[in-house]
Amino acid sequence: MTTRRSALRLGGAAVAAAVAVPVLGSPASALPYGFDPAPGSDGVGDPLFPTLGNGGYQVVHYDLTFDFTPVTYDFSAVVRMNARATQDLSAFNLDTDGHTIDSVTVAGSAATWALSPGRSGQELTVTPAAPLHDGRPFTIEIHYRGNGKAPRLGLTGWKFGTDGGFASAAQSSRADTFLPCNDTPSDKATWTFHISAPEGFVATANGELLHKTPAANGSTVWHFGLRERMATELIGIAVVKGTYLYGSSHRGLPLRHIVPQGQEAKYGPIVARTADHLAWVEAKFGRYPFSVYGLHIYDGYTDALENQTLSLFSTNWFKLNADGNPTYENTMVHELVHQWYGDSVTPADWQQAWLNEGPAVYYAAVYSEERGWSVLTDKMKATYAKLDAVRAKDGPPGLPKALGGTNIYDGGALVLYALRRQIGDQAFDRVMRIWPERFKDRNVSSEDFITHTVNVTGDRSLDSFLRDWLFGAVNPPMPGHPDWKATA
């Protein structure tokens, strides 16, 4: 294992250089006047997940080496983080769950560490050999191991197929089941991955495949680089029996898809539809915000998820509806819209999740209507009828009490439908197109969207209009549809 790890370490350095990751040094040893180190917080105050993420630092780059053994599900791994302190730090936390920690170093020196239970996983508290200075860069290196099917304190992000492999579905707070990390959407970073896969298996990860290298045990190490920043919940690593299929978009964007081995003829025409979907969505929002895109279709997953640059889909998703129409394309568009709304422009915390799901649901419904598969107004009327009850139970779209409810998804789409009815098609299209351009690679809130809409339209009345729709206890009247009523 030592020999293999050394080889991967060299590969990691080469990949990091390829994506222009800065080399960060150790904190200065001098203690200037006013230096007052204290522990970073064990959470960032997310309204829905108070202990999610950690305070006192920001991660700049993750470099993950992951050596996975199919069938047994054992893995050993090394995560190296370049970070920057946002306060004088005597200690800091990372989110982790289900890992055996073998060693931790900070700024090249051995650090002390301890594990304690967290709300959904574990807190890894790290005390560096010397305190860290506010504003200074530092490095963290953690060697750890575990088993994909081992018990965990919280839900797992691991998804297992019939092939003995796995794929990651970490949203919303389960990236910590794959690596110690700052598991909050407010701390985005660039990434490099070095994923080992034995003969007969392929590895996947977010970003571009840079190269492959042989390992001493006969496995192949797949090196990926993601040059754009990504939140931890969008990690898309996998080791599966799959086949890579390639293509390009209407403007030459590289497309790479992974489908089950032996089922290339079935799924090839399906993933080929991605080029048309990209053309349709780019006409709405402008240029795709990343350097590559594709679908990973896997039998170990039961849903669909917008992992950055590599959306994950269940094999069960792709069935024609009763009329013989490929309405699964609506979901393909849904996850593609997320690459702009959610992946590139990311919520500051999970209570802002309607900013992800509202646009994805809305534009998937628009796509469906354009193809004659459904009627947008009918969908919105049905949502309006039931949303008052949902507001009372689960909270309004902009203030959900938990994730996964109708308020965030269909309710978020209804907010956008109401806005379009209020300001007209042309103004609405400008609001939605300029948003991902203006806030690319940033974290945002509902307040940002309200201010953005007012600024783009010049209509100050939209401030109260959107607040009523996002935060109100009941539905406001629907513009143009005064007859719409909520059901008891």
CSV table of C-alpha atoms in Angstrom, one decimal:
chain,number,residue,atom,x,y,z
A,1,MET,CA,0.0,0.0,0.0
A,2,THR,CA,2.9,2.4,0.7
A,3,THR,CA,4.3,1.9,-2.8
A,4,ARG,CA,0.9,2.5,-4.4
A,5,ARG,CA,0.2,5.5,-2.3
A,6,SER,CA,3.5,7.1,-3.2
A,7,ALA,CA,2.8,6.6,-6.9
A,8,LEU,CA,-0.6,8.2,-6.6
A,9,ARG,CA,0.9,11.1,-4.7
A,10,LEU,CA,3.1,11.9,-7.7
A,11,GLY,CA,0.1,11.6,-10.0
A,12,GLY,CA,-1.9,13.9,-7.7
A,13,ALA,CA,0.8,16.6,-7.9
A,14,ALA,CA,0.9,16.4,-11.7
A,15,VAL,CA,-2.9,16.7,-11.9
A,16,ALA,CA,-3.1,19.6,-9.5
A,17,ALA,CA,-0.6,21.5,-11.6
A,18,ALA,CA,-2.6,20.8,-14.7
A,19,VAL,CA,-5.6,22.6,-13.3
A,20,ALA,CA,-3.6,25.5,-11.9
A,21,VAL,CA,-4.1,24.8,-8.2
A,22,PRO,CA,-2.0,27.2,-6.1
A,23,VAL,CA,0.7,25.7,-3.8
A,24,LEU,CA,0.0,27.0,-0.4
A,25,GLY,CA,2.6,27.4,2.3
A,26,SER,CA,2.7,27.0,6.1
A,27,PRO,CA,1.5,29.7,8.5
A,28,ALA,CA,4.1,32.0,9.8
A,29,SER,CA,5.6,31.1,13.1
A,30,ALA,CA,5.8,34.7,14.4
A,31,LEU,CA,2.9,35.7,16.8
A,32,PRO,CA,2.0,39.3,15.9
A,33,TYR,CA,0.4,41.6,18.4
A,34,GLY,CA,-3.3,40.9,18.7
A,35,PHE,CA,-3.0,37.2,17.6
A,36,ASP,CA,-5.8,35.5,19.5
A,37,PRO,CA,-6.4,31.9,18.3
A,38,ALA,CA,-9.7,30.1,19.2
A,39,PRO,CA,-11.4,27.0,17.9
A,40,GLY,CA,-13.5,27.3,14.7
A,41,SER,CA,-17.2,26.6,15.1
A,42,ASP,CA,-18.6,23.1,14.5
A,43,GLY,CA,-21.3,24.4,12.2
A,44,VAL,CA,-22.0,27.4,10.0
A,45,GLY,CA,-25.6,28.0,11.2
A,46,ASP,CA,-27.5,26.5,8.3
A,47,PRO,CA,-31.2,26.9,9.3
A,48,LEU,CA,-32.0,23.3,8.4
A,49,PHE,CA,-28.7,21.7,9.4
A,50,PRO,CA,-27.2,23.8,12.2
A,51,THR,CA,-24.0,21.7,12.6
A,52,LEU,CA,-23.4,21.2,8.9
A,53,GLY,CA,-20.1,22.6,7.8
A,54,ASN,CA,-17.5,24.3,10.0
A,55,GLY,CA,-16.3,27.8,10.7
A,56,GLY,CA,-12.9,29.4,10.9
A,57,TYR,CA,-11.6,28.5,7.4
A,58,GLN,CA,-12.5,28.2,3.7
A,59,VAL,CA,-11.3,25.3,1.5
A,60,VAL,CA,-9.6,26.4,-1.7
A,61,HIS,CA,-9.0,23.0,-3.3
A,62,TYR,CA,-9.6,19.3,-2.5
A,63,ASP,CA,-7.3,16.6,-3.9
A,64,LEU,CA,-8.8,13.1,-3.3
A,65,THR,CA,-7.0,9.8,-3.8
A,66,PHE,CA,-9.5,7.0,-3.5
A,67,ASP,CA,-8.6,3.3,-3.8
A,68,PHE,CA,-11.8,1.2,-3.8
A,69,THR,CA,-12.1,-2.6,-3.9
A,70,PRO,CA,-15.4,-3.8,-5.6
A,71,VAL,CA,-17.5,-6.5,-4.0
A,72,THR,CA,-15.8,-6.2,-0.6
A,73,TYR,CA,-16.5,-2.4,-0.6
A,74,ASP,CA,-13.3,-1.7,1.3
A,75,PHE,CA,-11.4,1.5,0.5
A,76,SER,CA,-8.4,3.5,1.6
A,77,ALA,CA,-8.0,7.2,0.8
A,78,VAL,CA,-6.1,10.4,1.2
A,79,VAL,CA,-7.6,13.8,1.1
A,80,ARG,CA,-5.4,16.8,0.8
A,81,MET,CA,-7.0,20.2,1.3
A,82,ASN,CA,-5.6,23.7,0.6
A,83,ALA,CA,-7.5,26.1,2.8
A,84,ARG,CA,-7.4,29.6,4.2
A,85,ALA,CA,-8.1,30.6,7.8
A,86,THR,CA,-10.9,33.2,8.3
A,87,GLN,CA,-9.9,33.7,11.9
A,88,ASP,CA,-7.0,33.0,14.2
A,89,LEU,CA,-7.4,29.2,14.7
A,90,SER,CA,-6.3,27.0,17.6
A,91,ALA,CA,-8.4,24.1,16.3
A,92,PHE,CA,-11.0,23.4,13.5
A,93,ASN,CA,-13.5,20.8,12.6
A,94,LEU,CA,-14.2,18.7,9.5
A,95,ASP,CA,-17.4,16.6,8.8
A,96,THR,CA,-16.8,12.9,8.5
A,97,ASP,CA,-18.9,9.7,9.0
A,98,GLY,CA,-17.9,6.0,9.0
A,99,HIS,CA,-14.1,6.5,8.5
A,100,THR,CA,-11.1,5.2,10.4
A,101,ILE,CA,-8.7,8.1,10.6
A,102,ASP,CA,-5.0,7.0,10.4
A,103,SER,CA,-3.2,10.3,10.4
A,104,VAL,CA,-3.7,14.1,10.1
A,105,THR,CA,-1.2,16.7,9.3
A,106,VAL,CA,-1.6,20.4,9.1
A,107,ALA,CA,1.0,22.6,7.3
A,108,GLY,CA,3.2,19.6,7.0
A,109,SER,CA,3.3,18.8,10.7
A,110,ALA,CA,1.5,16.0,12.6
A,111,ALA,CA,-1.7,17.3,14.3
A,112,THR,CA,-3.8,15.9,17.1
A,113,TRP,CA,-7.4,15.0,16.4
A,114,ALA,CA,-10.5,13.6,18.0
A,115,LEU,CA,-13.8,12.2,16.7
A,116,SER,CA,-17.2,13.0,18.4
A,117,PRO,CA,-20.8,12.5,17.3
A,118,GLY,CA,-22.4,15.2,15.2
A,119,ARG,CA,-26.0,15.8,14.2
A,120,SER,CA,-25.9,13.5,11.1
A,121,GLY,CA,-22.4,12.1,11.3
A,122,GLN,CA,-19.2,12.8,13.1
A,123,GLU,CA,-17.1,15.8,13.9
A,124,LEU,CA,-13.4,15.5,13.3
A,125,THR,CA,-11.7,18.1,15.6
A,126,VAL,CA,-8.1,18.9,14.4
A,127,THR,CA,-5.6,20.7,16.6
A,128,PRO,CA,-2.6,21.8,14.6
A,129,ALA,CA,0.9,21.8,16.0
A,130,ALA,CA,1.0,25.6,15.9
A,131,PRO,CA,-2.1,27.9,15.8
A,132,LEU,CA,-3.1,29.3,12.4
A,133,HIS,CA,-3.3,33.0,11.5
A,134,ASP,CA,-6.3,34.7,10.1
A,135,GLY,CA,-6.0,35.1,6.4
A,136,ARG,CA,-3.1,32.7,6.0
A,137,PRO,CA,-3.2,29.7,3.7
A,138,PHE,CA,-2.6,26.2,5.2
A,139,THR,CA,-2.7,22.6,4.1
A,140,ILE,CA,-4.5,19.6,5.6
A,141,GLU,CA,-3.7,16.0,4.7
A,142,ILE,CA,-5.8,13.1,6.1
A,143,HIS,CA,-5.1,9.4,5.5
A,144,TYR,CA,-8.2,7.3,6.2
A,145,ARG,CA,-10.0,4.1,5.3
A,146,GLY,CA,-13.3,2.3,5.7
A,147,ASN,CA,-16.0,0.2,4.0
A,148,GLY,CA,-18.8,1.5,1.9
A,149,LYS,CA,-21.4,-0.6,3.6
A,150,ALA,CA,-20.2,-0.1,7.2
A,151,PRO,CA,-22.7,1.4,9.7
A,152,ARG,CA,-22.8,5.1,9.9
A,153,LEU,CA,-24.3,7.6,12.3
A,154,GLY,CA,-26.4,9.1,9.6
A,155,LEU,CA,-27.8,8.3,6.2
A,156,THR,CA,-25.2,7.2,3.6
A,157,GLY,CA,-24.3,8.8,0.3
A,158,TRP,CA,-23.2,5.4,-1.1
A,159,LYS,CA,-25.3,3.7,-3.8
A,160,PHE,CA,-24.5,0.1,-4.7
A,161,GLY,CA,-25.3,-1.6,-8.0
A,162,THR,CA,-25.5,-5.3,-8.9
A,163,ASP,CA,-21.9,-5.0,-10.3
A,164,GLY,CA,-20.3,-4.8,-6.9
A,165,GLY,CA,-19.4,-1.2,-7.5
A,166,PHE,CA,-20.7,2.1,-6.2
A,167,ALA,CA,-21.8,5.6,-7.1
A,168,SER,CA,-22.0,8.7,-4.9
A,169,ALA,CA,-25.3,10.5,-4.3
A,170,ALA,CA,-24.2,12.9,-1.5
A,171,GLN,CA,-26.9,15.6,-1.5
A,172,SER,CA,-27.7,17.2,0.8
A,173,SER,CA,-25.2,16.5,3.5
A,174,ARG,CA,-23.6,13.1,2.9
A,175,ALA,CA,-20.3,13.9,1.2
A,176,ASP,CA,-18.8,13.2,4.6
A,177,THR,CA,-19.5,9.5,4.1
A,178,PHE,CA,-16.8,9.6,1.3
A,179,LEU,CA,-14.2,12.0,2.7
A,180,PRO,CA,-13.6,14.3,5.7
A,181,CYS,CA,-14.6,17.7,4.3
A,182,ASN,CA,-16.3,21.0,5.0
A,183,ASP,CA,-19.7,19.7,4.0
A,184,THR,CA,-21.7,22.9,3.4
A,185,PRO,CA,-22.8,24.5,0.1
A,186,SER,CA,-21.3,27.8,1.2
A,187,ASP,CA,-17.7,26.5,0.9
A,188,LYS,CA,-17.1,25.7,-2.7
A,189,ALA,CA,-13.7,24.6,-3.9
A,190,THR,CA,-11.9,23.3,-7.0
A,191,TRP,CA,-11.2,19.5,-7.1
A,192,THR,CA,-8.8,16.8,-8.4
A,193,PHE,CA,-9.6,13.1,-8.1
A,194,HIS,CA,-7.4,10.0,-8.4
A,195,ILE,CA,-9.8,7.0,-8.4
A,196,SER,CA,-8.5,3.4,-8.6
A,197,ALA,CA,-10.6,0.8,-10.5
A,198,PRO,CA,-9.6,-2.8,-11.1
A,199,GLU,CA,-9.7,-4.6,-14.4
A,200,GLY,CA,-13.3,-4.7,-15.8
A,201,PHE,CA,-14.3,-1.6,-13.9
A,202,VAL,CA,-14.2,2.1,-14.8
A,203,ALA,CA,-13.9,5.1,-12.5
A,204,THR,CA,-15.8,8.3,-12.8
A,205,ALA,CA,-15.6,11.7,-11.1
A,206,ASN,CA,-16.6,15.3,-11.7
A,207,GLY,CA,-14.8,17.3,-14.3
A,208,GLU,CA,-12.5,16.2,-17.1
A,209,LEU,CA,-10.6,12.9,-17.4
A,210,LEU,CA,-7.0,14.1,-17.5
A,211,HIS,CA,-5.2,10.8,-17.9
A,212,LYS,CA,-4.9,7.3,-16.5
A,213,THR,CA,-2.0,5.5,-14.9
A,214,PRO,CA,-1.3,1.9,-14.0
A,215,ALA,CA,-1.1,0.9,-10.3
A,216,ALA,CA,1.2,-1.7,-8.8
A,217,ASN,CA,-1.7,-4.1,-8.1
A,218,GLY,CA,-3.0,-4.1,-11.7
A,219,SER,CA,-5.7,-1.5,-11.2
A,220,THR,CA,-5.9,1.7,-13.2
A,221,VAL,CA,-5.9,5.1,-11.5
A,222,TRP,CA,-8.2,7.5,-13.3
A,223,HIS,CA,-7.3,11.2,-12.8
A,224,PHE,CA,-9.9,13.9,-13.1
A,225,GLY,CA,-9.8,17.7,-12.7
A,226,LEU,CA,-12.6,20.1,-12.0
A,227,ARG,CA,-11.4,23.6,-12.7
A,228,GLU,CA,-14.6,25.2,-11.6
A,229,ARG,CA,-15.5,25.4,-7.9
A,230,MET,CA,-18.0,22.8,-6.5
A,231,ALA,CA,-19.9,22.3,-3.3
A,232,THR,CA,-19.2,19.0,-1.6
A,233,GLU,CA,-22.8,17.8,-1.9
A,234,LEU,CA,-22.3,17.6,-5.7
A,235,ILE,CA,-19.4,15.1,-5.7
A,236,GLY,CA,-19.9,12.4,-8.4
A,237,ILE,CA,-17.3,9.6,-7.9
A,238,ALA,CA,-18.0,6.0,-8.8
A,239,VAL,CA,-16.3,2.7,-9.6
A,240,VAL,CA,-18.6,0.6,-11.8
A,241,LYS,CA,-18.8,-1.9,-14.7
A,242,GLY,CA,-19.6,0.8,-17.3
A,243,THR,CA,-18.8,2.0,-20.7
A,244,TYR,CA,-17.8,5.6,-21.6
A,245,LEU,CA,-19.7,7.1,-24.6
A,246,TYR,CA,-18.6,10.4,-26.1
A,247,GLY,CA,-20.1,13.2,-28.1
A,248,SER,CA,-20.2,17.0,-28.3
A,249,SER,CA,-22.8,19.7,-28.1
A,250,HIS,CA,-24.0,22.0,-30.8
A,251,ARG,CA,-21.1,24.4,-30.0
A,252,GLY,CA,-18.5,21.7,-29.4
A,253,LEU,CA,-18.7,21.2,-25.6
A,254,PRO,CA,-17.3,17.8,-24.8
A,255,LEU,CA,-19.9,15.3,-23.6
A,256,ARG,CA,-19.0,12.1,-21.8
A,257,HIS,CA,-21.5,9.6,-20.5
A,258,ILE,CA,-21.2,6.3,-18.5
A,259,VAL,CA,-23.7,3.5,-19.2
A,260,PRO,CA,-23.9,-0.1,-18.0
A,261,GLN,CA,-21.6,-2.5,-19.8
A,262,GLY,CA,-23.4,-4.5,-22.4
A,263,GLN,CA,-26.3,-1.9,-22.6
A,264,GLU,CA,-24.6,0.6,-24.9
A,265,ALA,CA,-27.2,0.1,-27.7
A,266,LYS,CA,-30.1,0.7,-25.3
A,267,TYR,CA,-28.7,3.8,-23.6
A,268,GLY,CA,-26.6,5.3,-26.4
A,269,PRO,CA,-29.6,7.0,-28.2
A,270,ILE,CA,-30.9,8.2,-24.9
A,271,VAL,CA,-27.7,10.0,-23.8
A,272,ALA,CA,-27.3,11.3,-27.3
A,273,ARG,CA,-30.3,13.5,-26.6
A,274,THR,CA,-28.2,15.6,-24.3
A,275,ALA,CA,-26.8,17.7,-27.2
A,276,ASP,CA,-30.3,18.9,-28.1
A,277,HIS,CA,-31.1,19.5,-24.4
A,278,LEU,CA,-28.0,21.6,-24.1
A,279,ALA,CA,-29.0,23.7,-27.1
A,280,TRP,CA,-32.5,24.2,-25.6
A,281,VAL,CA,-31.2,25.2,-22.2
A,282,GLU,CA,-28.4,27.4,-23.5
A,283,ALA,CA,-31.0,29.4,-25.4
A,284,LYS,CA,-32.6,30.2,-22.1
A,285,PHE,CA,-29.6,30.9,-19.9
A,286,GLY,CA,-26.6,31.4,-22.1
A,287,ARG,CA,-23.4,29.4,-22.3
A,288,TYR,CA,-23.1,26.2,-20.2
A,289,PRO,CA,-21.0,27.2,-17.1
A,290,PHE,CA,-18.6,24.2,-17.0
A,291,SER,CA,-16.0,22.6,-19.4
A,292,VAL,CA,-17.7,19.1,-19.7
A,293,TYR,CA,-21.1,17.5,-19.2
A,294,GLY,CA,-22.6,14.0,-19.2
A,295,LEU,CA,-24.9,11.4,-17.7
A,296,HIS,CA,-24.0,8.5,-15.5
A,297,ILE,CA,-26.7,5.8,-15.8
A,298,TYR,CA,-26.4,3.2,-13.0
A,299,ASP,CA,-28.6,0.4,-11.7
A,300,GLY,CA,-27.6,1.1,-8.1
A,301,TYR,CA,-29.6,4.4,-7.9
A,302,THR,CA,-33.3,4.9,-7.8
A,303,ASP,CA,-33.6,8.6,-8.7
A,304,ALA,CA,-31.8,11.4,-10.6
A,305,LEU,CA,-29.3,13.8,-9.2
A,306,GLU,CA,-27.4,16.9,-10.5
A,307,ASN,CA,-23.8,16.0,-9.6
A,308,GLN,CA,-21.8,18.8,-11.1
A,309,THR,CA,-20.8,18.1,-14.7
A,310,LEU,CA,-22.0,14.4,-14.3
A,311,SER,CA,-25.7,13.9,-13.5
A,312,LEU,CA,-26.6,10.6,-12.0
A,313,PHE,CA,-29.6,8.6,-13.2
A,314,SER,CA,-31.2,5.3,-12.3
A,315,THR,CA,-31.5,2.7,-15.1
A,316,ASN,CA,-35.2,2.5,-14.2
A,317,TRP,CA,-35.9,6.1,-15.2
A,318,PHE,CA,-35.8,5.6,-18.9
A,319,LYS,CA,-39.2,4.3,-19.9
A,320,LEU,CA,-41.8,5.6,-22.4
A,321,ASN,CA,-45.0,6.9,-20.9
A,322,ALA,CA,-48.5,5.4,-21.7
A,323,ASP,CA,-48.7,7.5,-24.9
A,324,GLY,CA,-45.3,6.2,-26.0
A,325,ASN,CA,-43.5,9.5,-25.4
A,326,PRO,CA,-40.0,9.8,-23.9
A,327,THR,CA,-41.1,12.0,-21.0
A,328,TYR,CA,-38.0,10.9,-19.1
A,329,GLU,CA,-36.4,13.7,-21.1
A,330,ASN,CA,-38.1,16.2,-18.8
A,331,THR,CA,-35.9,14.9,-16.0
A,332,MET,CA,-32.8,15.0,-18.2
A,333,VAL,CA,-33.6,18.7,-18.7
A,334,HIS,CA,-34.4,19.2,-15.0
A,335,GLU,CA,-30.9,17.9,-14.0
A,336,LEU,CA,-29.3,19.9,-16.8
A,337,VAL,CA,-30.9,23.2,-15.6
A,338,HIS,CA,-29.4,22.5,-12.2
A,339,GLN,CA,-25.9,22.9,-13.7
A,340,TRP,CA,-26.8,26.6,-13.9
A,341,TYR,CA,-29.3,26.8,-11.0
A,342,GLY,CA,-27.7,25.0,-8.0
A,343,ASP,CA,-24.3,23.9,-9.3
A,344,SER,CA,-22.8,27.1,-10.7
A,345,VAL,CA,-25.1,29.4,-8.7
A,346,THR,CA,-25.3,27.7,-5.4
A,347,PRO,CA,-27.5,28.4,-2.4
A,348,ALA,CA,-25.8,29.9,0.6
A,349,ASP,CA,-27.7,27.5,2.9
A,350,TRP,CA,-30.3,24.7,2.5
A,351,GLN,CA,-33.2,27.0,3.3
A,352,GLN,CA,-32.6,28.6,-0.1
A,353,ALA,CA,-33.2,25.3,-1.9
A,354,TRP,CA,-36.1,26.6,-4.0
A,355,LEU,CA,-33.5,28.6,-6.0
A,356,ASN,CA,-32.3,25.1,-7.2
A,357,GLU,CA,-35.5,23.2,-7.5
A,358,GLY,CA,-37.9,25.9,-8.6
A,359,PRO,CA,-36.2,26.7,-11.9
A,360,ALA,CA,-35.4,23.0,-12.6
A,361,VAL,CA,-39.1,22.0,-12.2
A,362,TYR,CA,-40.4,25.0,-14.0
A,363,TYR,CA,-38.2,24.7,-17.1
A,364,ALA,CA,-38.7,20.9,-17.3
A,365,ALA,CA,-42.4,21.7,-17.4
A,366,VAL,CA,-41.8,24.3,-20.2
A,367,TYR,CA,-39.8,21.7,-22.2
A,368,SER,CA,-42.6,19.1,-21.7
A,369,GLU,CA,-45.3,21.6,-22.9
A,370,GLU,CA,-43.2,22.5,-26.0
A,371,ARG,CA,-43.2,18.9,-27.0
A,372,GLY,CA,-46.9,18.4,-26.4
A,373,TRP,CA,-46.5,16.1,-23.5
A,374,SER,CA,-48.2,18.2,-20.9
A,375,VAL,CA,-49.8,21.7,-20.2
A,376,LEU,CA,-47.8,24.0,-18.0
A,377,THR,CA,-50.9,26.0,-16.8
A,378,ASP,CA,-52.6,22.8,-15.7
A,379,LYS,CA,-49.6,21.8,-13.7
A,380,MET,CA,-49.4,25.2,-12.1
A,381,LYS,CA,-53.1,25.3,-11.3
A,382,ALA,CA,-52.9,21.9,-9.6
A,383,THR,CA,-49.9,23.1,-7.5
A,384,TYR,CA,-51.7,26.3,-6.6
A,385,ALA,CA,-54.7,24.3,-5.3
A,386,LYS,CA,-52.6,22.3,-2.8
A,387,LEU,CA,-49.8,24.7,-1.9
A,388,ASP,CA,-51.6,26.4,1.0
A,389,ALA,CA,-51.8,23.1,2.8
A,390,VAL,CA,-48.2,22.5,2.0
A,391,ARG,CA,-47.2,26.0,3.3
A,392,ALA,CA,-49.0,25.2,6.6
A,393,LYS,CA,-47.3,21.8,7.0
A,394,ASP,CA,-43.9,22.2,5.5
A,395,GLY,CA,-43.3,26.0,5.3
A,396,PRO,CA,-43.5,28.3,2.3
A,397,PRO,CA,-41.2,27.9,-0.6
A,398,GLY,CA,-38.6,30.3,0.7
A,399,LEU,CA,-38.7,29.1,4.3
A,400,PRO,CA,-39.0,25.3,4.2
A,401,LYS,CA,-38.9,23.4,7.5
A,402,ALA,CA,-37.1,20.5,5.8
A,403,LEU,CA,-35.8,19.5,2.4
A,404,GLY,CA,-37.6,17.4,-0.2
A,405,GLY,CA,-41.1,18.9,0.0
A,406,THR,CA,-43.5,20.0,-2.7
A,407,ASN,CA,-43.0,23.6,-1.4
A,408,ILE,CA,-39.4,23.6,-2.7
A,409,TYR,CA,-40.0,21.8,-6.0
A,410,ASP,CA,-43.5,22.6,-7.4
A,411,GLY,CA,-44.0,25.5,-5.1
A,412,GLY,CA,-40.7,27.0,-6.2
A,413,ALA,CA,-41.8,26.6,-9.8
A,414,LEU,CA,-45.1,28.2,-9.0
A,415,VAL,CA,-43.3,31.3,-7.7
A,416,LEU,CA,-41.6,31.6,-11.0
A,417,TYR,CA,-44.8,31.1,-12.9
A,418,ALA,CA,-46.5,33.9,-10.9
A,419,LEU,CA,-43.5,36.2,-11.6
A,420,ARG,CA,-43.8,35.6,-15.3
A,421,ARG,CA,-47.5,36.3,-15.2
A,422,GLN,CA,-46.8,39.5,-13.3
A,423,ILE,CA,-44.0,41.0,-15.4
A,424,GLY,CA,-44.5,39.3,-18.9
A,425,ASP,CA,-42.4,36.9,-20.9
A,426,GLN,CA,-39.7,39.3,-22.1
A,427,ALA,CA,-38.9,40.7,-18.6
A,428,PHE,CA,-39.0,37.3,-17.0
A,429,ASP,CA,-36.6,35.8,-19.6
A,430,ARG,CA,-34.2,38.6,-18.9
A,431,VAL,CA,-34.4,38.0,-15.1
A,432,MET,CA,-33.7,34.3,-15.5
A,433,ARG,CA,-31.0,34.6,-18.1
A,434,ILE,CA,-29.0,37.4,-16.3
A,435,TRP,CA,-29.1,35.6,-12.9
A,436,PRO,CA,-26.7,32.7,-13.7
A,437,GLU,CA,-24.4,35.2,-15.6
A,438,ARG,CA,-24.3,37.7,-12.8
A,439,PHE,CA,-23.9,35.2,-10.0
A,440,LYS,CA,-21.8,32.5,-11.7
A,441,ASP,CA,-19.7,30.5,-9.2
A,442,ARG,CA,-21.2,32.3,-6.2
A,443,ASN,CA,-23.5,31.5,-3.3
A,444,VAL,CA,-26.8,33.2,-3.2
A,445,SER,CA,-30.0,33.7,-1.2
A,446,SER,CA,-33.7,34.5,-1.7
A,447,GLU,CA,-32.8,38.1,-0.8
A,448,ASP,CA,-30.3,38.1,-3.7
A,449,PHE,CA,-33.0,36.9,-6.1
A,450,ILE,CA,-35.5,39.5,-4.9
A,451,THR,CA,-33.0,42.3,-5.3
A,452,HIS,CA,-31.9,41.0,-8.7
A,453,THR,CA,-35.4,40.9,-10.0
A,454,VAL,CA,-36.1,44.5,-8.9
A,455,ASN,CA,-32.9,45.7,-10.4
A,456,VAL,CA,-33.4,43.9,-13.8
A,457,THR,CA,-37.0,45.1,-14.2
A,458,GLY,CA,-36.8,48.4,-12.4
A,459,ASP,CA,-40.1,47.5,-10.6
A,460,ARG,CA,-39.8,48.1,-6.9
A,461,SER,CA,-43.3,46.5,-6.3
A,462,LEU,CA,-41.7,43.1,-7.1
A,463,ASP,CA,-40.0,43.2,-3.7
A,464,SER,CA,-43.3,42.8,-1.8
A,465,PHE,CA,-44.7,40.6,-4.6
A,466,LEU,CA,-41.9,38.0,-4.3
A,467,ARG,CA,-41.9,38.2,-0.5
A,468,ASP,CA,-45.6,37.3,-0.4
A,469,TRP,CA,-45.0,34.3,-2.7
A,470,LEU,CA,-41.8,33.1,-1.1
A,471,PHE,CA,-42.5,33.7,2.6
A,472,GLY,CA,-46.3,34.1,3.0
A,473,ALA,CA,-48.5,31.7,5.0
A,474,VAL,CA,-51.0,31.5,2.1
A,475,ASN,CA,-50.9,31.8,-1.7
A,476,PRO,CA,-51.3,35.3,-3.0
A,477,PRO,CA,-53.8,35.7,-5.9
A,478,MET,CA,-52.3,34.4,-9.1
A,479,PRO,CA,-51.9,37.1,-11.7
A,480,GLY,CA,-54.2,36.5,-14.6
A,481,HIS,CA,-56.0,33.7,-12.9
A,482,PRO,CA,-58.3,35.3,-10.2
A,483,ASP,CA,-60.4,32.1,-10.2
A,484,TRP,CA,-57.6,29.9,-8.9
A,485,LYS,CA,-58.4,28.7,-5.4
A,486,ALA,CA,-56.7,26.6,-2.8
A,487,THR,CA,-58.4,23.4,-1.8
A,488,ALA,CA,-59.4,22.9,1.8
